[in-house]
Amino acid sequence: DADVTQTPRNRITKTGKRIMLECSQTKGHDRMYWYRQDPGLGLRLIYYSFDVKDINKGEISDGYSVSRQAQAKFSLSLESAIPNQTALYFCATSDLWGSTDTQYFGPGTRLTVL
Amino acid sequence: RKEVEQDPGPFNVPEGATVAFNCTYSNSASQSFFWYRQDCRKEPKLLMSVYSSGNEDGRFTAQLNRASQYISLLIRDSKLSDSATYLCVVNEGSYIPTFGRGTSLIVHP
């Protein structure tokens, strides 16, 4: 079974709709991250959390919110989706106590906003 | 804004070739460095960490040059299966990684 899972894997929605992307991990890691990836722009950090009570904005947080429901779960919400939020979204985890700080990614959610 | 720069390529090489990518970073306080591999429409996966002394893993060699602020990845004896995008990642010590935009490699028969 995958250590980092994301649901849904694909989603098509309309402008103005509220969307929630969910991420779960079984790695026992404290740190969790949400990224979006657009062609030619690489991975950009949206939000990150170092533990359940810690939420931080990343490079491109406008239009997004997050919830860290438990150590294992980190959800990303688009309150009112717009077409330029069409992208590939990745959740990732890393180990607070790890020396190498490797990031482990989920399989991604492909979101299309019409 | 902290920058991590990579040549997007694509690097188009025949099987068996040796190919090298560089990645430059702007923050001299950066503390850890990585190369990730990403296949088309898939998640990035760690290829190797980059250590100050340089490190090798089979056909892959990573080097760090702190003075010139760049890291490199050398792939020897390229295989068709090496075709992917290679992402350079730099951590400043705050555990917030900065990703380069990636370098595309195409290995052809």
XYZ file of C-alpha atoms in Angstrom:
223
model
C 0.000 0.000 0.000
C 1.127 3.523 -0.760
C 2.536 5.485 2.161
C 1.065 8.815 0.982
C -2.351 8.746 -0.631
C -4.396 11.488 -2.226
C -8.070 11.661 -3.084
C -9.484 12.264 -5.566
C -6.912 11.439 -8.227
C -8.743 13.429 -10.870
C -11.416 16.075 -10.558
C -13.204 18.310 -12.991
C -15.224 21.119 -11.510
C -16.767 24.455 -12.402
C -15.752 27.977 -11.516
C -17.042 29.001 -8.106
C -17.351 25.511 -6.659
C -15.764 24.532 -3.360
C -13.286 21.698 -3.687
C -11.431 19.693 -1.059
C -8.377 17.597 -1.809
C -7.398 15.096 0.834
C -4.063 13.624 1.779
C -3.340 10.771 4.171
C -0.045 9.228 5.174
C 1.014 6.122 7.041
C 4.671 7.106 7.373
C 4.226 8.663 10.808
C 5.826 11.898 9.639
C 5.126 15.189 11.357
C 5.640 17.486 8.398
C 3.159 17.690 5.564
C 3.075 19.935 2.507
C 0.812 20.864 -0.370
C 2.290 21.827 -3.750
C 0.911 22.635 -7.137
C 2.712 21.936 -10.369
C 2.108 23.778 -13.606
C 3.886 23.132 -16.901
C 7.108 25.124 -17.044
C 6.746 26.434 -13.505
C 7.853 23.504 -11.415
C 6.558 22.731 -7.953
C 5.320 25.637 -5.870
C 4.518 25.395 -2.177
C 0.966 26.299 -1.158
C 0.854 25.450 2.563
C 2.857 23.396 4.997
C 2.396 22.039 8.499
C 5.044 20.841 10.921
C 2.566 19.328 13.363
C -1.160 19.235 14.041
C -1.248 22.709 15.583
C 1.060 24.309 13.052
C -0.120 25.746 9.714
C 2.000 27.995 7.522
C 1.474 29.747 4.237
C 3.737 28.923 1.389
C 4.657 30.804 -1.759
C 1.179 30.788 -3.329
C -1.466 30.434 -0.587
C -4.013 32.947 -1.912
C -7.267 31.216 -2.841
C -6.443 28.123 -0.775
C -6.935 26.976 2.795
C -5.830 23.881 4.663
C -6.776 21.769 7.627
C -4.511 19.413 9.574
C -7.072 17.100 11.101
C -4.536 14.685 12.554
C -0.883 13.849 12.185
C -1.802 11.620 9.266
C -4.244 13.891 7.440
C -3.802 17.213 5.673
C -6.550 18.624 3.476
C -6.413 21.411 0.926
C -9.514 23.432 0.087
C -10.321 25.748 -2.763
C -13.197 27.820 -1.412
C -14.260 29.145 -4.803
C -12.363 27.480 -7.608
C -11.180 29.508 -10.591
C -9.735 28.314 -13.907
C -6.159 29.341 -13.126
C -6.214 26.834 -10.261
C -6.219 24.091 -12.866
C -3.045 22.178 -12.054
C -1.522 18.997 -10.706
C -1.558 19.040 -6.904
C 0.847 17.026 -4.775
C 0.864 16.311 -1.086
C 4.186 15.440 0.514
C 5.528 14.438 3.910
C 8.908 14.551 5.558
C 10.306 13.424 8.868
C 10.890 16.062 11.543
C 13.660 14.025 13.061
C 15.224 12.852 9.842
C 18.684 14.005 8.980
C 18.190 14.101 5.260
C 14.732 15.668 5.165
C 13.615 13.642 2.173
C 10.192 14.508 0.825
C 7.773 11.691 0.053
C 5.064 12.568 -2.411
C 1.575 11.305 -2.973
C 0.512 10.322 -6.492
C -1.060 13.696 -7.201
C -4.519 15.066 -7.924
C -5.196 16.433 -11.375
C -7.685 19.272 -10.983
C -9.435 20.976 -13.865
C -11.562 24.057 -13.241
C -13.847 24.953 -16.124
C 12.889 35.256 -3.396
C 15.246 32.310 -3.203
C 16.071 30.885 -6.590
C 17.018 27.467 -7.830
C 17.776 27.477 -11.519
C 17.989 24.608 -13.965
C 18.325 24.362 -17.721
C 14.929 22.975 -18.767
C 16.423 21.106 -21.757
C 15.398 18.791 -23.195
C 18.669 16.953 -23.266
C 18.322 14.444 -26.070
C 21.019 11.745 -25.898
C 21.585 8.260 -27.324
C 21.676 5.183 -25.163
C 25.056 4.715 -23.568
C 25.889 8.404 -23.517
C 27.077 10.352 -20.514
C 25.029 13.407 -19.648
C 25.399 16.051 -16.959
C 22.990 18.578 -15.498
C 23.767 21.565 -13.355
C 21.612 23.467 -10.920
C 22.480 26.831 -9.381
C 21.093 28.215 -6.146
C 21.084 31.758 -4.846
C 21.087 31.318 -1.072
C 24.584 30.728 0.234
C 23.108 29.568 3.558
C 21.482 26.539 1.913
C 22.216 23.411 3.871
C 20.969 20.352 2.062
C 20.637 19.405 -1.548
C 18.849 16.714 -3.488
C 18.078 15.401 -6.932
C 14.592 14.052 -7.539
C 13.326 12.234 -10.583
C 9.849 12.795 -11.984
C 8.285 10.700 -14.690
C 5.558 12.221 -16.836
C 2.424 12.936 -14.778
C 3.842 11.049 -11.792
C 5.028 12.165 -8.387
C 8.647 13.203 -7.821
C 10.827 10.604 -6.145
C 14.160 11.042 -4.459
C 17.033 10.035 -6.709
C 19.864 10.959 -4.387
C 20.977 13.398 -1.762
C 24.008 15.513 -2.568
C 26.823 15.612 -0.044
C 29.697 18.034 0.209
C 32.205 15.331 -0.630
C 30.217 14.200 -3.641
C 28.483 10.873 -3.847
C 27.877 8.108 -6.316
C 25.084 5.596 -6.720
C 25.699 3.209 -9.561
C 25.648 5.185 -12.788
C 24.709 8.408 -11.020
C 27.145 10.866 -9.477
C 26.171 14.031 -7.629
C 28.511 16.873 -6.773
C 28.170 20.027 -4.699
C 30.211 23.167 -5.266
C 29.470 25.559 -2.419
C 31.876 28.217 -3.602
C 30.098 28.569 -6.931
C 26.708 27.607 -5.502
C 25.780 24.812 -7.823
C 25.100 21.111 -7.735
C 25.481 18.686 -10.563
C 24.183 15.293 -11.603
C 26.145 13.036 -13.933
C 24.514 10.029 -15.541
C 26.807 7.495 -17.187
C 25.808 4.817 -19.696
C 22.333 6.312 -20.165
C 19.418 3.899 -20.428
C 16.076 4.426 -22.120
C 14.527 4.178 -18.662
C 16.494 7.240 -17.526
C 14.174 9.412 -19.630
C 12.447 11.683 -17.126
C 12.566 15.148 -15.627
C 15.247 15.710 -12.991
C 14.423 18.184 -10.246
C 17.021 19.981 -8.197
C 15.939 20.679 -4.612
C 17.623 22.959 -2.091
C 16.800 23.310 1.618
C 17.871 26.375 3.511
C 17.732 24.730 6.917
C 14.148 25.668 7.691
C 12.952 22.423 6.119
C 11.153 24.348 3.425
C 12.504 23.014 0.160
C 12.867 25.067 -2.978
C 12.440 23.146 -6.192
C 14.002 23.924 -9.514
C 11.755 23.742 -12.545
C 13.415 20.569 -13.720
C 15.596 19.376 -16.570
C 14.071 17.059 -19.134
C 16.142 14.106 -20.328
C 15.235 12.020 -23.353
C 17.336 8.943 -24.033
C 16.787 7.498 -27.497
C 17.833 4.161 -29.023
